[in-house]
Tab-separated table of N, CA and C in Angstrom:
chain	number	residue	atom	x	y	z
T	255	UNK	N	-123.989	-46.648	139.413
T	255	UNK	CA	-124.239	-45.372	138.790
T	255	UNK	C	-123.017	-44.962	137.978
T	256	UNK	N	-123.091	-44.800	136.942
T	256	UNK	CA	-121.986	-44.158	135.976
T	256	UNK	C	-122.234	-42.523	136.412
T	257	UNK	N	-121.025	-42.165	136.484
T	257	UNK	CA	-120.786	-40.355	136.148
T	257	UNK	C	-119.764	-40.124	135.623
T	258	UNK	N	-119.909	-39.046	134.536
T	258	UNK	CA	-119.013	-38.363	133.675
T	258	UNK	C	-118.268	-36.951	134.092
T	259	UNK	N	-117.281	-37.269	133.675
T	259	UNK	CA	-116.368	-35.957	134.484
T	259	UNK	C	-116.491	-35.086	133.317
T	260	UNK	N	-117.030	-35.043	131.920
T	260	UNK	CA	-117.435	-34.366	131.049
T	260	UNK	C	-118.788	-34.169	131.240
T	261	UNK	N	-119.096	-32.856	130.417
T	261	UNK	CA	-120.182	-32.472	129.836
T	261	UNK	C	-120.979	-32.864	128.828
T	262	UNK	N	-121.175	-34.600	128.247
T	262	UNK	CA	-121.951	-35.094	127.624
T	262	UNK	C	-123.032	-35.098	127.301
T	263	UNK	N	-123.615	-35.441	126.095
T	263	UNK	CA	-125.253	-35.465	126.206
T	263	UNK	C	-125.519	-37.219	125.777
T	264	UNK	N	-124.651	-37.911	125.451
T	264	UNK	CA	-125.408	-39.625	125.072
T	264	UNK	C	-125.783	-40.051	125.783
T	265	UNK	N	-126.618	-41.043	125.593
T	265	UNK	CA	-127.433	-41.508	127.379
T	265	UNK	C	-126.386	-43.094	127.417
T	266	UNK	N	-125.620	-42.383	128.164
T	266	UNK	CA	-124.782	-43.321	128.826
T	266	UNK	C	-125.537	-44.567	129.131
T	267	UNK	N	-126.690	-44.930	129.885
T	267	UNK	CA	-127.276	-45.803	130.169
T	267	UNK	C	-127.708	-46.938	129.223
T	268	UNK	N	-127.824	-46.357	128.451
T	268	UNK	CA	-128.612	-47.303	126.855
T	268	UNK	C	-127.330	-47.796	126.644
T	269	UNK	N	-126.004	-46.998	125.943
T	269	UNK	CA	-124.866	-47.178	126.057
T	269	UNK	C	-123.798	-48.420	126.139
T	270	UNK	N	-124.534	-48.083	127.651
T	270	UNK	CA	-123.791	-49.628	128.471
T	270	UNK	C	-124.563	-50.905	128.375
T	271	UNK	N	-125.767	-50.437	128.571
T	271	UNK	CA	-126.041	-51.773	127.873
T	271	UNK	C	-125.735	-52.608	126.651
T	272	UNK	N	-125.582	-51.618	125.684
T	272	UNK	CA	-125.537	-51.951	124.519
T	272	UNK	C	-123.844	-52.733	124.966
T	273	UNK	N	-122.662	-51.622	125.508
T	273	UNK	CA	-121.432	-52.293	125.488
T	273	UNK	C	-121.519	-53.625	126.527
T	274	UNK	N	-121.902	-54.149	127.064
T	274	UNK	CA	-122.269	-55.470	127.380
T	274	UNK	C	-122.829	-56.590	126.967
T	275	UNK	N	-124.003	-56.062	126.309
T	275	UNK	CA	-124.821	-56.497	125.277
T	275	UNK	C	-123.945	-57.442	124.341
T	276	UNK	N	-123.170	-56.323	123.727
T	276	UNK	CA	-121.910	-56.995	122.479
T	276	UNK	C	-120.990	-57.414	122.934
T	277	UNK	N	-120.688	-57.403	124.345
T	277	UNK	CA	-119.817	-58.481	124.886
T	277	UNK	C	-119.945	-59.965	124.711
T	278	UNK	N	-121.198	-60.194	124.881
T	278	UNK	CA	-121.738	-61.355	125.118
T	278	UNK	C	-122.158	-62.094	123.377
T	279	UNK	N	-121.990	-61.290	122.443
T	279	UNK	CA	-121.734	-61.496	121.150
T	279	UNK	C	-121.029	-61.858	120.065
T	280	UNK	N	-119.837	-61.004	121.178
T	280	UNK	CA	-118.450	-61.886	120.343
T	280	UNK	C	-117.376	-62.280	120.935
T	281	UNK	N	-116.202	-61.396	120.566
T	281	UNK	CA	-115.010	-62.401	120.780
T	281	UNK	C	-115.381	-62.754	122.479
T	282	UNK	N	-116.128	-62.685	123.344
T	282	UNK	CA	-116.137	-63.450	124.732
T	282	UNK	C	-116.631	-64.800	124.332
T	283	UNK	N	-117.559	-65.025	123.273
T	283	UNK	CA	-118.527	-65.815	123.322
T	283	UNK	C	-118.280	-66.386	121.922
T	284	UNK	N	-117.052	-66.114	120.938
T	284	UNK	CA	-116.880	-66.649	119.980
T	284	UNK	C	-117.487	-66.572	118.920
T	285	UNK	N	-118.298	-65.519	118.800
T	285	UNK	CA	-119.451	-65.292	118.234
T	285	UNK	C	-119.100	-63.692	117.123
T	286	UNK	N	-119.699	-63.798	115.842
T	286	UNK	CA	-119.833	-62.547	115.057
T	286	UNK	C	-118.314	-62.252	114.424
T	287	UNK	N	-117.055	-63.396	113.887
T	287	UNK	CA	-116.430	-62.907	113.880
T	287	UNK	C	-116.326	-62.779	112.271
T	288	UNK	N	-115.466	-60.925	111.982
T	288	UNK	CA	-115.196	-60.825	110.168
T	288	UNK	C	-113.940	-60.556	110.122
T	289	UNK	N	-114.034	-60.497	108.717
T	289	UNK	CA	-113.596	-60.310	107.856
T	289	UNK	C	-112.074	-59.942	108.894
T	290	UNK	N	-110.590	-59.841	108.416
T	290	UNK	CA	-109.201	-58.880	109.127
T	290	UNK	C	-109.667	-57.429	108.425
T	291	UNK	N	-109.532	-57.010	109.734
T	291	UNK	CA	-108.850	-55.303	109.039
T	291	UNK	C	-107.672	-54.839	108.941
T	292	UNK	N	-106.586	-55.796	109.502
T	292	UNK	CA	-104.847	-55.442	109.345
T	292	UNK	C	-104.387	-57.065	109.065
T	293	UNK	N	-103.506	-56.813	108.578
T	293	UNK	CA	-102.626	-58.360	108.357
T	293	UNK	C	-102.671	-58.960	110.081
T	294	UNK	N	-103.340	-60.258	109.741
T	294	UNK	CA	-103.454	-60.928	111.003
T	294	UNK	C	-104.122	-60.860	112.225
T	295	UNK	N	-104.751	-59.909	111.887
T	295	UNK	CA	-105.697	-59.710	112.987
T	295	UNK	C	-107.277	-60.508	112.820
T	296	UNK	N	-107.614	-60.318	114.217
T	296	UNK	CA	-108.568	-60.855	114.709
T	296	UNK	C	-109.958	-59.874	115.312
T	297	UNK	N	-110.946	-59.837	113.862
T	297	UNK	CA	-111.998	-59.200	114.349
T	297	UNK	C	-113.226	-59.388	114.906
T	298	UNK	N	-114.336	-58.552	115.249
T	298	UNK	CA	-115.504	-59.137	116.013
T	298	UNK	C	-116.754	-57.668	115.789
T	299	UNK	N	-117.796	-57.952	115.354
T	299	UNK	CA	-118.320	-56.788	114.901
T	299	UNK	C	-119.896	-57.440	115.764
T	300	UNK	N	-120.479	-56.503	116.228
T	300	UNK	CA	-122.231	-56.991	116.597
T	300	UNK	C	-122.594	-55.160	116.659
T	301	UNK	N	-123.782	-55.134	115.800
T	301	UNK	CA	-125.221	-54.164	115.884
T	301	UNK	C	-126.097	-54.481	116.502
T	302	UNK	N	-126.839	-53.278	116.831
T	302	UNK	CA	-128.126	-53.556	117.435
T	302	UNK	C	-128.735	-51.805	117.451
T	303	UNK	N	-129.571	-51.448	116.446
T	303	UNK	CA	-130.227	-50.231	116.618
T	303	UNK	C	-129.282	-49.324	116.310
T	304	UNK	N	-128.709	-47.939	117.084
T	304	UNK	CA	-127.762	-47.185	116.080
T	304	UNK	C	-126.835	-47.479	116.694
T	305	UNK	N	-126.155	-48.170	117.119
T	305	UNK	CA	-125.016	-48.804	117.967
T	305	UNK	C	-124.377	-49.758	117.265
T	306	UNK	N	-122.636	-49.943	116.937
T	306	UNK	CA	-122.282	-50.475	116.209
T	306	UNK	C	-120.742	-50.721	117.373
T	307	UNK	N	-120.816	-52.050	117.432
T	307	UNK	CA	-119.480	-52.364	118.410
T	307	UNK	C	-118.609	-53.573	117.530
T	308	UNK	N	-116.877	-52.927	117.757
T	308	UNK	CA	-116.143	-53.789	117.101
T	308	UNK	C	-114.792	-53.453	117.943
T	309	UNK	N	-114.640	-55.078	117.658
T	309	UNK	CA	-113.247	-55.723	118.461
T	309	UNK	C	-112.182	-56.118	117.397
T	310	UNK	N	-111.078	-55.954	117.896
T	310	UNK	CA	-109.837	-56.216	117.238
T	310	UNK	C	-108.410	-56.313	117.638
T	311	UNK	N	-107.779	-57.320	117.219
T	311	UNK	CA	-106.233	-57.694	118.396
T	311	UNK	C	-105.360	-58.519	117.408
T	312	UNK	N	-104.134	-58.445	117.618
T	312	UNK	CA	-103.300	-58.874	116.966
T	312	UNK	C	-102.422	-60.078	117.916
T	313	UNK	N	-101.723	-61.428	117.310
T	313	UNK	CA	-101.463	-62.257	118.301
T	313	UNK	C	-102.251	-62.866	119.167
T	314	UNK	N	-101.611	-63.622	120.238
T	314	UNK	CA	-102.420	-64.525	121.090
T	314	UNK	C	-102.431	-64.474	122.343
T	315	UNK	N	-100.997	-65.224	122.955
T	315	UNK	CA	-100.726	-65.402	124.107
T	315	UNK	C	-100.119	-63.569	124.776
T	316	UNK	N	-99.438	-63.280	123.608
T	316	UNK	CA	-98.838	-61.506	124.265
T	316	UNK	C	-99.536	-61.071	122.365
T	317	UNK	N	-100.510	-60.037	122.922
T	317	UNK	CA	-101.395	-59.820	122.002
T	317	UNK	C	-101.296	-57.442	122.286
T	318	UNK	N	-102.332	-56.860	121.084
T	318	UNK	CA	-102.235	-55.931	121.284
T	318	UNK	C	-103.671	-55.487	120.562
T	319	UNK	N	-104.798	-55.033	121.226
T	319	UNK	CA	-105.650	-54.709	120.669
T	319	UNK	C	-106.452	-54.018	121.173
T	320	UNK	N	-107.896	-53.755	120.785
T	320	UNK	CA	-108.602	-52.639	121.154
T	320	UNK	C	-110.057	-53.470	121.394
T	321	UNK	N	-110.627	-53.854	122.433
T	321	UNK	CA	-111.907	-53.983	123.127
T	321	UNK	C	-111.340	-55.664	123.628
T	322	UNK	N	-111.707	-56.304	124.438
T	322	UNK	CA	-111.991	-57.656	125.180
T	322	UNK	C	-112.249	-57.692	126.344
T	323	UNK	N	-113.482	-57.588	126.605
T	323	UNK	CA	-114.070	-57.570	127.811
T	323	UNK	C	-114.500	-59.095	128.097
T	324	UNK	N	-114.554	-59.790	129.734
T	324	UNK	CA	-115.432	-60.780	130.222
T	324	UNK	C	-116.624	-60.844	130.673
T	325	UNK	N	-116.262	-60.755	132.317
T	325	UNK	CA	-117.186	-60.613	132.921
T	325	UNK	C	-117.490	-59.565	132.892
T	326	UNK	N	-118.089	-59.038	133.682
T	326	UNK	CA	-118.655	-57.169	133.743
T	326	UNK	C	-120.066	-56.797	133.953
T	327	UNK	N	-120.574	-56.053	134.806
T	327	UNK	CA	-121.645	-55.538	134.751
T	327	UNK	C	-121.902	-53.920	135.129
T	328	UNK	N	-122.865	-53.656	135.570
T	328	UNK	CA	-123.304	-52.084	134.934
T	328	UNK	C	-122.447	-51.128	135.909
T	329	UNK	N	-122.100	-51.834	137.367
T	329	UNK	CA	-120.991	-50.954	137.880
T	329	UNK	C	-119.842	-50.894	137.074
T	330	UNK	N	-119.072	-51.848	136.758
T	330	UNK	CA	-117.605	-52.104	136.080
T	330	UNK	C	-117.475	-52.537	134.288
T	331	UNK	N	-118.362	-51.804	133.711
T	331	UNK	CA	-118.117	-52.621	131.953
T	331	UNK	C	-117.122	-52.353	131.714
T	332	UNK	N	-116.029	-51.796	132.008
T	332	UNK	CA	-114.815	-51.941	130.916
T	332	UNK	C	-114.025	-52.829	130.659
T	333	UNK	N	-113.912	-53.754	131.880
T	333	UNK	CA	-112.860	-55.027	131.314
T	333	UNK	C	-113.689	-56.676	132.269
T	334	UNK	N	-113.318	-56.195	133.166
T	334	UNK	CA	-113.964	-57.455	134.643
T	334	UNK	C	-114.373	-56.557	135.637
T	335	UNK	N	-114.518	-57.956	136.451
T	335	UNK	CA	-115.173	-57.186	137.790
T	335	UNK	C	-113.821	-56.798	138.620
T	336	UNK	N	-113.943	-56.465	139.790
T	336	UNK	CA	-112.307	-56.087	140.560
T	336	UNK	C	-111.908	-57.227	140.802
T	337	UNK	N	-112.382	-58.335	141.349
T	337	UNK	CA	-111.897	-59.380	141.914
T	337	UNK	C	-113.044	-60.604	141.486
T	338	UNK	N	-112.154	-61.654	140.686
T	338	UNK	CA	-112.955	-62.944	140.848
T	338	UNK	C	-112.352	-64.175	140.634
T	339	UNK	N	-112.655	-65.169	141.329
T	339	UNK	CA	-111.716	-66.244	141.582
T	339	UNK	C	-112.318	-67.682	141.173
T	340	UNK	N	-111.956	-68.523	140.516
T	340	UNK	CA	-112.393	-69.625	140.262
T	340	UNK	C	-111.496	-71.285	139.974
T	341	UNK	N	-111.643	-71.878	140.604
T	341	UNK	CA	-110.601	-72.703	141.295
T	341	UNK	C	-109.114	-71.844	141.109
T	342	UNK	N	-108.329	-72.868	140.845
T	342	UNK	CA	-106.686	-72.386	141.187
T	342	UNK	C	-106.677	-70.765	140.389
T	343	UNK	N	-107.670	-69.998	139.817
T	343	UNK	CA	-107.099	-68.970	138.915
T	343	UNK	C	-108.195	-68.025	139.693
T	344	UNK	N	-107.570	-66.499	140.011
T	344	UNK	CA	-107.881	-65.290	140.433
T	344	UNK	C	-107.609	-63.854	139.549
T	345	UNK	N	-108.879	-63.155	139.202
T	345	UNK	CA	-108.677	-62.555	138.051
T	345	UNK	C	-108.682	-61.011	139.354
T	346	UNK	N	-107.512	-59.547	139.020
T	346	UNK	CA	-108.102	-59.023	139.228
T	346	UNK	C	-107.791	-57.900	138.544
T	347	UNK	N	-108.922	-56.620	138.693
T	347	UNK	CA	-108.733	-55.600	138.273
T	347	UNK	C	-108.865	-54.157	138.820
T	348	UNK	N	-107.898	-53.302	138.430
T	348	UNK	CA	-107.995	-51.738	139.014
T	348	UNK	C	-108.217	-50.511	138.152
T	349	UNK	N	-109.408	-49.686	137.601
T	349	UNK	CA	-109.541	-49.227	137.151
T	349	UNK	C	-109.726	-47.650	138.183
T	350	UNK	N	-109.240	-46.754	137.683
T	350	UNK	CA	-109.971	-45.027	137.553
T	350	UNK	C	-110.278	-43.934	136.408
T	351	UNK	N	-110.973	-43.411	137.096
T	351	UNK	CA	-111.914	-42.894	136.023
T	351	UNK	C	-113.758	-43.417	135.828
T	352	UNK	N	-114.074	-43.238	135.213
T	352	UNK	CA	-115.423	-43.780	134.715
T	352	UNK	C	-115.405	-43.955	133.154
T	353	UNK	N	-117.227	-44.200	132.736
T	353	UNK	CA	-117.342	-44.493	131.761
T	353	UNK	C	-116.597	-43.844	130.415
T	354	UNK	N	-116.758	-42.353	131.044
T	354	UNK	CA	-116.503	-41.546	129.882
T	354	UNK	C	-114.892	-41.540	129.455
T	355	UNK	N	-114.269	-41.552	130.499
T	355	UNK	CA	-112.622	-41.835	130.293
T	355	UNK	C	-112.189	-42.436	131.646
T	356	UNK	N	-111.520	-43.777	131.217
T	356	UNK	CA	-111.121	-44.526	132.582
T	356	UNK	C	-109.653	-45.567	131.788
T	357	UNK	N	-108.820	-45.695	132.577
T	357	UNK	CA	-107.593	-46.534	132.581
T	357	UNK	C	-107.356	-47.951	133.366
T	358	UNK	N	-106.866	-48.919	133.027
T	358	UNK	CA	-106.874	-49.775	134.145
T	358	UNK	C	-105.688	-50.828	133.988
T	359	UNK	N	-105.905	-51.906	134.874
T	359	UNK	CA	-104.825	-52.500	134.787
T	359	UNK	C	-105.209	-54.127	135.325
T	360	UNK	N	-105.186	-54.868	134.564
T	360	UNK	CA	-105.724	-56.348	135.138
T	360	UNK	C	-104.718	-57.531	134.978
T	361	UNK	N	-104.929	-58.393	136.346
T	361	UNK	CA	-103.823	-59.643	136.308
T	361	UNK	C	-104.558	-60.810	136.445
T	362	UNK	N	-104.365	-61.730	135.634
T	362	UNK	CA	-104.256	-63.132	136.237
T	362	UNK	C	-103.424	-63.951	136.961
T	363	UNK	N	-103.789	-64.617	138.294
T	363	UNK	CA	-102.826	-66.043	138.915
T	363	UNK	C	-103.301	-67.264	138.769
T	364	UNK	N	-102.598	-68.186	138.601
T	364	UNK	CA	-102.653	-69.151	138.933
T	364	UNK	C	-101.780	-69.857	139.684
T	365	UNK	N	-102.301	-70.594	141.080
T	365	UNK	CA	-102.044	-70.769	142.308
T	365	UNK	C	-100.940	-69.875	142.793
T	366	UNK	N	-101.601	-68.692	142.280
T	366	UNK	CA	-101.075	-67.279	143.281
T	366	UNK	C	-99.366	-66.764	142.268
T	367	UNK	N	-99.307	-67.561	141.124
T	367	UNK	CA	-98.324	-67.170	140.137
T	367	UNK	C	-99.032	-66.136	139.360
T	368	UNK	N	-98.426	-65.224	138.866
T	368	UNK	CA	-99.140	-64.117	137.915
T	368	UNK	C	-98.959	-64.854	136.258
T	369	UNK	N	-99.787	-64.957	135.827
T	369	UNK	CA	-99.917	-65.452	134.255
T	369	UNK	C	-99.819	-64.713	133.385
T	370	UNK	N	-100.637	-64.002	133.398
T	370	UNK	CA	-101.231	-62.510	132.570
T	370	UNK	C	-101.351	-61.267	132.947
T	371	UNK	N	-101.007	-59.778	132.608
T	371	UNK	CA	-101.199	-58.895	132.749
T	371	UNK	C	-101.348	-57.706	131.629
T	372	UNK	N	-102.728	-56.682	131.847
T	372	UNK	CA	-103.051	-56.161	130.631
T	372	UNK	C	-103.156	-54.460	131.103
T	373	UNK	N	-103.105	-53.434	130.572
T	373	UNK	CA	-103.268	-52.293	130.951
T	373	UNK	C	-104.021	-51.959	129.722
T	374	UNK	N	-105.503	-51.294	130.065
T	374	UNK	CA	-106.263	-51.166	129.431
T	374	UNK	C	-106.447	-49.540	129.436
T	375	UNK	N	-107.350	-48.693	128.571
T	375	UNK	CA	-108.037	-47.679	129.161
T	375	UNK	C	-109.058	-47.593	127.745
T	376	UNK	N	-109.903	-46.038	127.496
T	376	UNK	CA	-110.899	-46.518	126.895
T	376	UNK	C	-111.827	-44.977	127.250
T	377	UNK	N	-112.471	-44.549	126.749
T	377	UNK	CA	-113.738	-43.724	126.973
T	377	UNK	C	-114.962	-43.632	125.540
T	378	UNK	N	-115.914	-42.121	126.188
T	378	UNK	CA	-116.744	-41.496	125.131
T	378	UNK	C	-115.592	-41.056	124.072
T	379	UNK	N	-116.089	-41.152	122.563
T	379	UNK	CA	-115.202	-40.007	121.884
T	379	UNK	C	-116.196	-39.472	121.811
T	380	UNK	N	-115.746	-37.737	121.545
T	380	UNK	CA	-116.769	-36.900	120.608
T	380	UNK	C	-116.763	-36.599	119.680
């Protein structure tokens, strides 16, 4: 169940689908990518109905950008799930807040070394 600590009217529900939806469209899936919008960057655009989702990041390995989601589903869309592990590598994540405004913070290990770490956050605008 999503809840908003605002007074919204979008139907959150359609929403999320849709932001999952376009997960699975682009930059996760390699898929939909245009045109740069800044020197060097790396974009990712997918529609569907009045919904218009776009990704964008600068760099690679230590990068800085705005949307990259994986895994995720309708409890957790903003980045991953809390915890998931697949041979030697363990992804996890800590988010608060909800849909409408939420912050978080996610690591990768491998064989229990930290690789990666990202601090995310994200909401509704109005």
């Amino acid at each position: 169940m999503i809840i908003c600590t605002q007074d919204i009217n979008p139907d959150l529900e359609k929403l999320i689908e849709f932001r999952l939806e376009a997960n699975v469209n682009t930059y996760a899936a390699y898929m939909n990518e245009t045109d740069s919008t800044r020197l060097d960057s790396h974009d990712f655009s997918y529609s569907n109905g009045p919904y218009t989702y776009h990704d964008t990041y600068v760099g690679g390995e230590q990068f800085a950008g705005e949307e990259a989601l994986r895994k995720a589903d309708k409890e957790m869309p903003f980045r991953g799930p809390e915890y998931y592990q697949s041979g030697e590598y363990t992804y996890k994540s800590n988010v608060v807040g909800d849909f409408c405004w939420f912050q978080g913070y996610e690591e990768i290990y491998c064989n229990n070394e930290k690789v990666y770490e990202c601090y995310f956050h994200g909401g509704v605008m109005k």
